[in-house]
Tab-separated table of C-alpha atoms in Angstrom:
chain	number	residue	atom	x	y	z
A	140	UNK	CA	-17.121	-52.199	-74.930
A	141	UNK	CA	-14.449	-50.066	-75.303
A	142	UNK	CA	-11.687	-50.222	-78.342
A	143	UNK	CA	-8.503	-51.974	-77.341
A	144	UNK	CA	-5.741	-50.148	-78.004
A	145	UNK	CA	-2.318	-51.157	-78.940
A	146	UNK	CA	0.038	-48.399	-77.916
A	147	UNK	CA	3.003	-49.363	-80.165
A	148	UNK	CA	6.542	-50.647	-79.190
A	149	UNK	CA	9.733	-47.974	-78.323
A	150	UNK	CA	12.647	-48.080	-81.083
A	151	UNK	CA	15.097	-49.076	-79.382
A	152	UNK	CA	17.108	-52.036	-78.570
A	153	UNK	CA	17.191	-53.930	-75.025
A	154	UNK	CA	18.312	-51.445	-72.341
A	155	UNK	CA	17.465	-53.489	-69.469
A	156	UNK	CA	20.485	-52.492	-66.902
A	157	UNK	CA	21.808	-52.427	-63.457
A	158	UNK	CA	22.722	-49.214	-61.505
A	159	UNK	CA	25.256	-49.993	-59.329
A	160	UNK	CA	26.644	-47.271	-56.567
A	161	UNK	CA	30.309	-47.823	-55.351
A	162	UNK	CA	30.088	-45.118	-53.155
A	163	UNK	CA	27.321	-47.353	-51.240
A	164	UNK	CA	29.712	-50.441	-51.642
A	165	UNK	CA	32.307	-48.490	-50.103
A	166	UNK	CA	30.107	-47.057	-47.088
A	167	UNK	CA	29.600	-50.876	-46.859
A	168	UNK	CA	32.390	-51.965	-45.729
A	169	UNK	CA	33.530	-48.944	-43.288
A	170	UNK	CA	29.488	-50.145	-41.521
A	171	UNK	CA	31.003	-53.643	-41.714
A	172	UNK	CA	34.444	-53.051	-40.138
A	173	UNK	CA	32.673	-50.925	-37.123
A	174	UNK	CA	31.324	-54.686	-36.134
A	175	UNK	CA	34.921	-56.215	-35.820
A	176	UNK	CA	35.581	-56.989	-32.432
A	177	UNK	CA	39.070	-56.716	-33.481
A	178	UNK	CA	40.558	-53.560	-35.343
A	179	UNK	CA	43.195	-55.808	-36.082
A	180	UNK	CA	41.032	-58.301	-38.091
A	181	UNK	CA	41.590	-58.799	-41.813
A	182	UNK	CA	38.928	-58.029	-43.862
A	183	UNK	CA	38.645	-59.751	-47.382
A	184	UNK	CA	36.213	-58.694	-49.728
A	185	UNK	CA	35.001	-62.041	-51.709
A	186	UNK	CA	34.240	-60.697	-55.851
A	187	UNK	CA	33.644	-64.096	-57.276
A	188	UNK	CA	30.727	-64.046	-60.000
A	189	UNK	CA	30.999	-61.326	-61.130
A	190	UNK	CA	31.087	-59.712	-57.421
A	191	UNK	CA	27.616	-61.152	-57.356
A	192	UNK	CA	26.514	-59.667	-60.665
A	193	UNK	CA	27.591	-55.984	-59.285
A	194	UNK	CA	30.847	-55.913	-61.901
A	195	UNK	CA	34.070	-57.794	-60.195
A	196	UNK	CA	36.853	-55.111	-61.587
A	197	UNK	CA	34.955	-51.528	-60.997
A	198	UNK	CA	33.891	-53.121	-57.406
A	199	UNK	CA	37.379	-54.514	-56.515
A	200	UNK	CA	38.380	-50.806	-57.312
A	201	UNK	CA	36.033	-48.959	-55.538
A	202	UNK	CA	37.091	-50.816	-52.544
A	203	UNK	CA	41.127	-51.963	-52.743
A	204	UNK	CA	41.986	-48.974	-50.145
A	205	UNK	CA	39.362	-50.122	-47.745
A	206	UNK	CA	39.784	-53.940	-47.621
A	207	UNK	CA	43.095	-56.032	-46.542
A	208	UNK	CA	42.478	-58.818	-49.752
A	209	UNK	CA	40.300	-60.081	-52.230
A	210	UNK	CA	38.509	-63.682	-52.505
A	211	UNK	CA	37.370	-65.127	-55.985
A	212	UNK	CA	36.213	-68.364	-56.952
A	213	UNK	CA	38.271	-68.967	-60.317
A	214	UNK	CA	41.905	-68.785	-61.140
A	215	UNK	CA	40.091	-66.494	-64.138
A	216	UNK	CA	38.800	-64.464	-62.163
A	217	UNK	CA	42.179	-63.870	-60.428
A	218	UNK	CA	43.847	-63.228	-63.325
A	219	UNK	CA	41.206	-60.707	-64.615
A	220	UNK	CA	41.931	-58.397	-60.923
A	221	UNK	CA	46.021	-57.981	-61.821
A	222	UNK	CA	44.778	-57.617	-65.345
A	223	UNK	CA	42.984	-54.290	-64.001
A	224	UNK	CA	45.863	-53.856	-61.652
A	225	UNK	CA	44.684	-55.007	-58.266
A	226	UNK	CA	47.849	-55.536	-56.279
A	227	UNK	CA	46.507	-56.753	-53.061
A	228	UNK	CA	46.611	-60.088	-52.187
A	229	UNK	CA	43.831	-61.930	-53.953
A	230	UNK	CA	42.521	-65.855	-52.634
A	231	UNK	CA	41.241	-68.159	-55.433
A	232	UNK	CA	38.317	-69.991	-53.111
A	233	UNK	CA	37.959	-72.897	-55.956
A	234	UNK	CA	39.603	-75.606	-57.417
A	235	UNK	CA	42.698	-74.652	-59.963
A	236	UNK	CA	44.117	-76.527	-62.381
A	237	UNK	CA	46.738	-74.524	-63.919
A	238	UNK	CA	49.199	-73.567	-60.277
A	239	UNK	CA	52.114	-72.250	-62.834
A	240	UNK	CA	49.317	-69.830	-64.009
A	241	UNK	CA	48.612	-69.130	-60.617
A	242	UNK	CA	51.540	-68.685	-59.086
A	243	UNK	CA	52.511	-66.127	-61.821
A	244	UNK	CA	50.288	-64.201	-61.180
A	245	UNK	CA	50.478	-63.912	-57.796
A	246	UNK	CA	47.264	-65.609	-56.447
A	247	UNK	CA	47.113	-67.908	-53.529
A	248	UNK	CA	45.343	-71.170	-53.635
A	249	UNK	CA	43.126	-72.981	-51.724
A	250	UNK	CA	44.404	-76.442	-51.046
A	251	UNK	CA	41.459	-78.758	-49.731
A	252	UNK	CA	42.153	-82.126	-51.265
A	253	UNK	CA	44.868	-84.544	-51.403
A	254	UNK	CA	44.584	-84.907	-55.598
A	255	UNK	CA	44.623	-80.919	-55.757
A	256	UNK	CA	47.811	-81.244	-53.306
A	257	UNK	CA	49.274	-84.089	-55.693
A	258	UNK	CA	48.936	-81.580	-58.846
A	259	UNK	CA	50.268	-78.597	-56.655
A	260	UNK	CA	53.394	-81.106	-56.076
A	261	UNK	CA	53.729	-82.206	-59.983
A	262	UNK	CA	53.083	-78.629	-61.212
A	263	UNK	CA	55.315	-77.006	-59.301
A	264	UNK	CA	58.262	-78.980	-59.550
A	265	UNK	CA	61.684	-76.934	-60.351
A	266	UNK	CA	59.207	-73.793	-60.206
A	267	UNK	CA	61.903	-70.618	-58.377
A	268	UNK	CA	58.926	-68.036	-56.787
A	269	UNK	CA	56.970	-69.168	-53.987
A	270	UNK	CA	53.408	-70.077	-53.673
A	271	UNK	CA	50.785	-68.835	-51.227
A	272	UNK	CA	48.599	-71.422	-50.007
A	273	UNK	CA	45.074	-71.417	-47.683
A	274	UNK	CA	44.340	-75.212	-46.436
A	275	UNK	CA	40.949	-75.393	-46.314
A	276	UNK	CA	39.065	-78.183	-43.990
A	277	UNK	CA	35.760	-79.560	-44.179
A	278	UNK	CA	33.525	-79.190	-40.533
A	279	UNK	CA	30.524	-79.996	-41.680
A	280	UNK	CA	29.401	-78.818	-45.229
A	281	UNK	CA	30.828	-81.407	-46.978
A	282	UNK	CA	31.933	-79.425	-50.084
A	283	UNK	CA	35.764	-78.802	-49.960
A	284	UNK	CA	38.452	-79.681	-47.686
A	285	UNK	CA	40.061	-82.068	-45.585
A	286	UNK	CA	39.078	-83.481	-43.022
A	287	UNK	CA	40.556	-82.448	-39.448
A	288	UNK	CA	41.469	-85.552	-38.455
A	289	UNK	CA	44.164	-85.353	-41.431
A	290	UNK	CA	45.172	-82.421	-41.063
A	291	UNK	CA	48.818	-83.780	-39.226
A	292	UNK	CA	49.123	-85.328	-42.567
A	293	UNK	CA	48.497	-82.881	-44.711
A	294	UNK	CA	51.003	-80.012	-42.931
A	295	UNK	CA	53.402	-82.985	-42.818
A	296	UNK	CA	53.114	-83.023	-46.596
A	297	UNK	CA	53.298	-79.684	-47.162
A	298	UNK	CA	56.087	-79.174	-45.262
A	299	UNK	CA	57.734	-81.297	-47.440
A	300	UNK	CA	57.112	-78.779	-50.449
A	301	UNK	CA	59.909	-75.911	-49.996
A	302	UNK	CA	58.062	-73.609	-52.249
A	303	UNK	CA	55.060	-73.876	-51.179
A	304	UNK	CA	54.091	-71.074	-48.357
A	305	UNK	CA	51.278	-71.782	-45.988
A	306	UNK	CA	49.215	-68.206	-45.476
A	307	UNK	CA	46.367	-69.392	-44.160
A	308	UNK	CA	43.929	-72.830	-42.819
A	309	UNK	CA	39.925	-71.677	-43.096
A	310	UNK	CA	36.552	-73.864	-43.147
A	311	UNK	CA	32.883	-72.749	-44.348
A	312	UNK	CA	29.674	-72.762	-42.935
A	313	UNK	CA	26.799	-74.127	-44.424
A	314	UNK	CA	24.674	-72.019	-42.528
A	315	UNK	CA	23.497	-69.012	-40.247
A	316	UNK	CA	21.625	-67.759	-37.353
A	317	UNK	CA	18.826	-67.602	-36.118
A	318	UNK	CA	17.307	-71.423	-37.461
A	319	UNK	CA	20.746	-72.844	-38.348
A	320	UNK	CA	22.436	-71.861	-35.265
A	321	UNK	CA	22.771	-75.152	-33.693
A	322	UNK	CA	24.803	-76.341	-36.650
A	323	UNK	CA	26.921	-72.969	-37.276
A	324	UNK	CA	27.981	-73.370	-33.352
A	325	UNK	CA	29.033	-77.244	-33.995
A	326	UNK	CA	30.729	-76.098	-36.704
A	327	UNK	CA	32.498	-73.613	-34.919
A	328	UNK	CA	33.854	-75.961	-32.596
A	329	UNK	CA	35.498	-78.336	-34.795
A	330	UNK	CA	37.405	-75.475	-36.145
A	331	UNK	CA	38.266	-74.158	-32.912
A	332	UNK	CA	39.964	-77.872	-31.918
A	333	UNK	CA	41.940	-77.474	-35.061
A	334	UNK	CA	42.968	-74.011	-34.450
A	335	UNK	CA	43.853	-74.823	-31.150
A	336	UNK	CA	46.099	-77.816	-32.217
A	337	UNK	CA	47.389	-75.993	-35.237
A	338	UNK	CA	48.164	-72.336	-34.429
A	339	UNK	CA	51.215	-73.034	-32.503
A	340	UNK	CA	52.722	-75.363	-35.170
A	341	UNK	CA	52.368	-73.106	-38.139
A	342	UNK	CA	54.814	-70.193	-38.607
A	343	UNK	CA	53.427	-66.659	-37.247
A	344	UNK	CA	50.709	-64.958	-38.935
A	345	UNK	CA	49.302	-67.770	-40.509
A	346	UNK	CA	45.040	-66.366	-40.817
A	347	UNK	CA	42.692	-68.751	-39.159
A	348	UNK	CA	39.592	-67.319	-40.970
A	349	UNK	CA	35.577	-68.959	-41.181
A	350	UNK	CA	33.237	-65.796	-41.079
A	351	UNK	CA	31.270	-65.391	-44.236
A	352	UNK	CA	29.378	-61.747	-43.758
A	353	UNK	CA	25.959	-63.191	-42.154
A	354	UNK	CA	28.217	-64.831	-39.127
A	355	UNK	CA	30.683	-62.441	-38.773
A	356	UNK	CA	27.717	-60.057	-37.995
A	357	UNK	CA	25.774	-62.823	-36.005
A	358	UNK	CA	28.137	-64.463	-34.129
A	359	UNK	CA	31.379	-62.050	-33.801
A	360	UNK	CA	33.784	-65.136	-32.049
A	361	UNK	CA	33.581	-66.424	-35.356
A	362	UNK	CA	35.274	-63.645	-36.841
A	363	UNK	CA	38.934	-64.907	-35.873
A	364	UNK	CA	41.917	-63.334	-37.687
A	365	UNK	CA	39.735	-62.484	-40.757
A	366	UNK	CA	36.116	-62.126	-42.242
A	367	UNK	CA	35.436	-62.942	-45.843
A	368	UNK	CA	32.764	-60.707	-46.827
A	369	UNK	CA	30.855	-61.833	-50.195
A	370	UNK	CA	26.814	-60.613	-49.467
A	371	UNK	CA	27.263	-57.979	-47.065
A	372	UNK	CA	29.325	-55.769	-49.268
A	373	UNK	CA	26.077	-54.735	-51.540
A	374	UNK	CA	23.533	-54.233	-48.753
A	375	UNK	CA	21.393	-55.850	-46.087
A	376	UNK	CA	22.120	-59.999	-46.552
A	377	UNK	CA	20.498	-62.728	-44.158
A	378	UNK	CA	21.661	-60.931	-40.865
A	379	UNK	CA	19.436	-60.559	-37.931
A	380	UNK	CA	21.535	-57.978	-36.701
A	381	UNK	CA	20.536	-54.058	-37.880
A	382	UNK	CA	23.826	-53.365	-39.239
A	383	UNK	CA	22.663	-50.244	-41.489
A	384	UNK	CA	24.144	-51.541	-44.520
A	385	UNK	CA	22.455	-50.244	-48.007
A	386	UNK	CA	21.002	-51.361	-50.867
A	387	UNK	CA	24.324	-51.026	-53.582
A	388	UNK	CA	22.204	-51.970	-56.659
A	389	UNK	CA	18.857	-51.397	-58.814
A	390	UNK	CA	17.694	-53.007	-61.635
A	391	UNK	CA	15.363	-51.467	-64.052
A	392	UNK	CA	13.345	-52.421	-67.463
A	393	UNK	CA	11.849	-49.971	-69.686
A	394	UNK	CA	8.464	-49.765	-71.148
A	395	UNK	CA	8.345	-50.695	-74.771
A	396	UNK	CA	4.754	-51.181	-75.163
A	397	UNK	CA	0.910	-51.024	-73.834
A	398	UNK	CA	-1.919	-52.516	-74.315
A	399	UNK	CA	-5.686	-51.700	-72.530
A	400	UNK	CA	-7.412	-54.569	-71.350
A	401	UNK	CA	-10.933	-55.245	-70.291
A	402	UNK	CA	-12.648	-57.065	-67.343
A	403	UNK	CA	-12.448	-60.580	-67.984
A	404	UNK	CA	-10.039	-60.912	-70.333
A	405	UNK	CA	-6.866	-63.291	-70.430
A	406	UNK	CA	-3.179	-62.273	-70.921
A	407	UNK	CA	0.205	-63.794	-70.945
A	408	UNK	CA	1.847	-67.161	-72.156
A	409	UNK	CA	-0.889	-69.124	-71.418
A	410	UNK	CA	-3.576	-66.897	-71.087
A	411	UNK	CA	-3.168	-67.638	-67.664
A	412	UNK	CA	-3.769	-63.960	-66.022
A	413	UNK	CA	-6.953	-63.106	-65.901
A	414	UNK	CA	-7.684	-59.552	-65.658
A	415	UNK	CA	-10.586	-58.736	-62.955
A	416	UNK	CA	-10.698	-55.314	-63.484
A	417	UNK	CA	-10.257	-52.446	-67.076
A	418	UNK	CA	-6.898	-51.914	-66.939
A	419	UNK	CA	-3.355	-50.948	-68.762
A	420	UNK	CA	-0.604	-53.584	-69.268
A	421	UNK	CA	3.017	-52.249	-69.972
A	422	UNK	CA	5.327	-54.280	-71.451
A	423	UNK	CA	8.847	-54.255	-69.860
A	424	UNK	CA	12.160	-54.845	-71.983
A	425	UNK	CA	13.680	-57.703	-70.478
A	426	UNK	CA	12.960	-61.571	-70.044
A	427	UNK	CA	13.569	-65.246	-68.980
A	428	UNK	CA	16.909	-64.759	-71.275
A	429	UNK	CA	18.592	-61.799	-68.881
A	430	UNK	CA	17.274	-63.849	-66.240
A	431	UNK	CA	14.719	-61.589	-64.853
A	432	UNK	CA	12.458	-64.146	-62.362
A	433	UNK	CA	15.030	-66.156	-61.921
A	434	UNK	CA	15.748	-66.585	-57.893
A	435	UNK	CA	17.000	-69.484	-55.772
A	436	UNK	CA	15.580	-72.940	-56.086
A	437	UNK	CA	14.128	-75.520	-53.552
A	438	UNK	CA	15.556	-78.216	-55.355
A	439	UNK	CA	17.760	-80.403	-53.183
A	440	UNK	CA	16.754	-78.773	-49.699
A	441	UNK	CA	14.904	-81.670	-47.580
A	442	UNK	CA	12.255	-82.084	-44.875
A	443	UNK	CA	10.425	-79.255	-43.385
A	444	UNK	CA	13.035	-76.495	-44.728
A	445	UNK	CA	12.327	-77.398	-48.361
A	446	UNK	CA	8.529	-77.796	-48.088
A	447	UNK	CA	8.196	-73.783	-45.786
A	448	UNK	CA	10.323	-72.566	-48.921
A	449	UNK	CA	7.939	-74.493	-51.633
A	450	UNK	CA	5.100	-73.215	-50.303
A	451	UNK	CA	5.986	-69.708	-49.944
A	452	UNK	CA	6.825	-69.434	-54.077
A	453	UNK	CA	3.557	-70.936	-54.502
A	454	UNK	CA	1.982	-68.436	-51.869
A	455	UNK	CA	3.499	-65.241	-53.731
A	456	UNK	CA	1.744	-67.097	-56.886
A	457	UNK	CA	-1.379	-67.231	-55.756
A	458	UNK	CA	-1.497	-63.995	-54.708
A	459	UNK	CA	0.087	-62.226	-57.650
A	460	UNK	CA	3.031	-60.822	-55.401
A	461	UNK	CA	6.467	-60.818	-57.362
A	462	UNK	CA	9.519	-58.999	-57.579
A	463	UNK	CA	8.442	-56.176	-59.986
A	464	UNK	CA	8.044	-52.665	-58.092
A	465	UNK	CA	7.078	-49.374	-60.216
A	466	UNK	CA	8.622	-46.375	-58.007
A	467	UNK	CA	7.265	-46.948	-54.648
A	468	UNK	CA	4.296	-49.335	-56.344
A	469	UNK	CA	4.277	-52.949	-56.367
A	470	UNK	CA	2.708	-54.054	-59.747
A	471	UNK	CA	1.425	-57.638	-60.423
A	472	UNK	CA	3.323	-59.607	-63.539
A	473	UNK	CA	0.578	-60.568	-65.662
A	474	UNK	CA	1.199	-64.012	-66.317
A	475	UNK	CA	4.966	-65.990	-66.329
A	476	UNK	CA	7.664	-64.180	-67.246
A	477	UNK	CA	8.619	-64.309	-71.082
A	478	UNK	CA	11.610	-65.094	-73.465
A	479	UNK	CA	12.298	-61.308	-74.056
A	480	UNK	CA	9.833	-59.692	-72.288
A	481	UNK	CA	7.720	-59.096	-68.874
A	482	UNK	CA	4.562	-58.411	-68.985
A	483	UNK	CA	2.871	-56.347	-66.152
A	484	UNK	CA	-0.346	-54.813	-64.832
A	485	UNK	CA	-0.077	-51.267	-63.930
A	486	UNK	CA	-3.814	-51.637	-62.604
A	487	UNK	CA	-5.084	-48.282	-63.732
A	488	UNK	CA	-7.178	-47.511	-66.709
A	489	UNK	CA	-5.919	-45.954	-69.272
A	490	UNK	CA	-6.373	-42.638	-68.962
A	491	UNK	CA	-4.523	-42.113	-65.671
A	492	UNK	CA	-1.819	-45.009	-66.570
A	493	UNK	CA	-1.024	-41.991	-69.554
A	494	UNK	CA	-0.807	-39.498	-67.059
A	495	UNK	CA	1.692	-41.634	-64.862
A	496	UNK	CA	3.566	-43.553	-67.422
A	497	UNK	CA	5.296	-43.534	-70.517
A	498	UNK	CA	7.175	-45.560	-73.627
A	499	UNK	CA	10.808	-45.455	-72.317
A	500	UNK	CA	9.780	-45.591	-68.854
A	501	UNK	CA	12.495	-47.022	-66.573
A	502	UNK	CA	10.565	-49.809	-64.342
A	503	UNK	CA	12.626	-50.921	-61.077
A	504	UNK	CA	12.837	-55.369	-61.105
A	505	UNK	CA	13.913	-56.099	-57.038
A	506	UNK	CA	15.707	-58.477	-58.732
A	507	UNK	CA	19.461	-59.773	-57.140
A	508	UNK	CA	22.109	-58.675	-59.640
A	509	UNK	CA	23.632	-62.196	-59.246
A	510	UNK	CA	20.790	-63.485	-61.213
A	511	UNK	CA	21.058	-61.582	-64.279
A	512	UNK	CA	23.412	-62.401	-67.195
A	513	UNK	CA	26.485	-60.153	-67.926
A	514	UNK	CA	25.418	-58.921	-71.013
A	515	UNK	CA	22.682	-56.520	-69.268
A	516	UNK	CA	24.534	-53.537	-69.162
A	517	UNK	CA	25.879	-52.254	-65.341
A	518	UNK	CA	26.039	-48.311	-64.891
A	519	UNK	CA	28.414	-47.188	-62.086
A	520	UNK	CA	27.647	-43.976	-59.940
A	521	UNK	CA	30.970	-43.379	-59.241
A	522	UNK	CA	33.847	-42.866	-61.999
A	523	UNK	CA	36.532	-45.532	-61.780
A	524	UNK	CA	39.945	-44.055	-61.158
């Protein structure tokens, strides 16, 4: 038997990170916009987490010439864009708490309950600027918003508040073509009655808006007055239409160790990968904690939806497929992810893994940028102006 060999650890700290192109972002949305049925249509670009891990400030700024208006999901996160001196107009999709906050700094609300409509009321009383208000209403999901049948109420209400400006009425789907198309079209329709009852009533230019990037793709009478584009902006999201968009972020790990293993042999937390084969492990900087292997659960999805997506983690399992790629190369994780580190099989010996790879090595993770936490560093391609 051979002598294992521990190939020492690189001296350097963590430098998992995330490359992130803006130019790509940016090509993004001109591919989106070419599927608007309407030039006219608004087009807001929705930053909220983060702009799904991709960096909410250097993306809003990359794209503020290209896009009509921005949507985030916190009054912080509001703030943070006129902080970095995003003028545009910029749609807090969440609940608020603070509307003085809010309305000083420009942001509209979403208004899709009657107690946030009560605080609205107490908060802004004897308040002298405006505020810009979305009502949203609930056809279907079940998350936020009134319901349609109140929605003569509600305007009736509103009315009654002189400073407060209504911009805009929108609803979400909980879904998207091709297997929840039944449900996306029901959807539709309940917003269409209250469009069609509404529109005339409200002042001109009010935005009837629904489209989320998957729909407005899939099912373009959906796109209305305006799109809100979260997904689509950093590359190919759950579309089945070919809409050529790209790929806006990697993730990489570097090498900070090896080890040779033998035939037989166990590895991991656990011991629980069994090696079949001599071969090279590399250790990759970069664990549970940045929140590499981390991906969207099951829990809470029912019936035969919930059981297809079960089985398919458990599939990729079995068969040793994950989400770790080196260059064009899919490599097996050798056992479950760690606290700090990842542990992989390069599946050469260890003469030839020497020749191909080395301490310092940058290993790409097809991992979703949302996923990881913001203290793995992002690199931007493009210089912020």
């Amino acid at each position: 038997m051979r002598e294992r060999r521990s190939h020492g650890t690189a001296p350097w700290p963590n430098r998992m990170e995330i490359v992130v192109d803006l130019d790509r972002i940016g090509e993004n949305v001109e591919v989106l916009r070419k599927h608007l049925k309407d030039p006219g249509t608004r087009f807001m670009a929705v930053v909220k987490c983060d702009a799904y891990g991709h960096g909410m400030v250097p993306v809003a700024r990359a794209v503020q010439d290209r896009v009509d208006c921005f949507g985030v999901g916190t009054l912080e996160e509001g703030v943070a864009l006129r902080q970095a001196g995003i003028v545009k107009p910029v749609l807090v999709l969440g609940p608020v708490e603070d509307y003085r906050t809010l309305q000083g700094a420009g942001l509209q609300a979403t208004i899709g309950s009657w107690s946030a409509l009560e605080l609205l009321e107490s908060q802004l009383e004897g308040a002298d600027a405006p505020l810009e208000v979305h009502l949203k209403v609930d056809t279907g999901m079940h998350r936020f918003g009134f319901q349609p049948r109140e929605m003569e109420k509600v305007l009736e209400a509103v009315g009654r508040q002189p400073k407060v400006q209504v911009r805009g009425v929108y609803s979400h789907f909980g879904g998207t073509f091709p297997k929840g198309e039944a449900r996306v079209r029901r959807q539709f329709a309940v917003f269409s009655e209250v469009e069609a009852r509404w529109r005339k009533e409200l002042e001109e230019g009010v935005l009837f808006h629904m489209a989320n990037s998957e729909n407005a793709l899939d099912f373009p009478a959906s796109q209305l007055d305006m799109v809100r584009i979260g997904n689509g902006l950093f590359g190919p999201c759950n579309s089945r239409t070919r809409a050529g968009l790209s790929k806006a972020a990697r993730v990489y790990g570097r090498i900070v160790g090896f080890q040779t293993v033998e035939a037989g042999e166990c590895a991991g937390y656990g011991l629980s990968y069994r090696v079949k084969r001599p071969t090279t492990l590399a250790v990759l900087d970069g664990g549970i904690y940045e929140g590499v292997g981390l991906e969207r659960g099951t829990e809470g999805v029912s019936g035969l939806p919930g059981l297809v997506q079960s089985l398919k983690k458990v599939l990729r399992k079995l068969l040793g497929r994950t989400n770790l790629v080196g260059g064009k190369e899919g490599l097996r994780v050798a056992g479950p992810v760690q606290m700090q580190f990842t542990l992989v099989d390069l599946g050469l010996p260890e003469e030839k893994a020497f020749r191909r790879f080395k301490l310092g090595d940058a290993v790409e993770i097809r991992q979703a940028p949302l996923y990881l936490k913001e203290s793995v560093r992002r690199i931007y391609s493009k210089e912020e102006e």
